[in-house]
Steps between C-alpha positions, in 0.01 A plus 500: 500500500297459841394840537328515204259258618202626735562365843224372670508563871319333771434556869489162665288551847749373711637692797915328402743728362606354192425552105546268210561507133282197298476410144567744251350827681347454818615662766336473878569695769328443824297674735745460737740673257321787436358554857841513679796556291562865363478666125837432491568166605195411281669640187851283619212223516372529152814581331649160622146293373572689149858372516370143504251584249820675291709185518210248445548336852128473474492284206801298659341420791176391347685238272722430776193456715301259289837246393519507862168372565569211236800366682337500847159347348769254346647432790216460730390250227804293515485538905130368469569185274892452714298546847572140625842554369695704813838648354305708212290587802791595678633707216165693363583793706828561448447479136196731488727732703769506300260567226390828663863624509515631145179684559592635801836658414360655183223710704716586708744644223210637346397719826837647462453573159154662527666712752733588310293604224317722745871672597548518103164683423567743769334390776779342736440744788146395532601160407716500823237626696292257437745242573528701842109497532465120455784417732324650770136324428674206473723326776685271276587215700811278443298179504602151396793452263248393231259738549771742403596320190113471415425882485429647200601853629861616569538626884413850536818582599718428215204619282564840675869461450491439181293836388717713759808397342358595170370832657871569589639422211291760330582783780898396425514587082701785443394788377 
């Protein structure tokens, strides 16, 4: 199990709300974090890294990661030695984008699950108040059609639907 191994946390000097799970046990929080978000939204905060660490998402993502760099080097190989030849040209982007796609959809599943996991462990209060904390340091914009395909993060606000709903469905069990 995850929590038998030591976590290793790090403070990251940056002045950004955020935290991240990496490799095996590595957790970073950032100054940002820890400066202007309180106890409790921190503990929402680390309860949903441990939920990536608790379903491996970190491993995922690394392998994920590096196959990903071996099809774009690819790629940008074949776009090198095809650059006199325009319709692979016209195509490279496309392709690498459509390549992201997989990527993309499974961090984004994988947010939910981490917060999940954070509901699950009993932190889902503080795990919605942390959701609440980050929508208001960040003004999520609409943007472009593919920038909202290429984020790795679900919006905010479903995120914060999602662990309300499973807030109520706790407060509605009968006795």
């Amino acid at each position: 199990s995850f929590m038998s191994k030591k976590i290793k946390l790090y403070i990251q000097e940056d002045m950004e709300v955020n935290a991240y799970a990496f490799g095996k046990r590595t957790l970073v929080l950032t100054r940002g974090s820890i400066e202007f978000l309180n106890d409790d939204c921190l503990k929402g905060l680390i309860a949903h890294e441990l939920g990536h660490f608790a379903h491996h998402d970190t491993k995922a993502a690394l392998l994920a990661y590096v196959g990903n760099i071996y099809v774009s080097l690819f790629l940008r190989f074949l776009a090198y030695v095809a650059r006199l030849f325009w319709p692979f040209n016209i195509i490279y982007k496309p392709v690498v984008f459509i390549n992201d796609i997989p990527l993309l959809v499974t961090s984004r599943r994988q947010e939910y699950h981490a917060d999940k996991f954070a509901f699950e462990i009993g932190f889902g209060e503080e795990m919605t108040q942390v959701l609440y904390a980050l929508y208001a340091f960040i003004i999520e914009k609409p943007g472009s059609i593919q920038e909202q395909i290429r984020r790795t993060h679900p919006a905010l606000t479903k995120r914060i639907e999602r662990v309300e709903y499973l807030l109520t469905e706790i407060d509605n069990i009968p006795a």
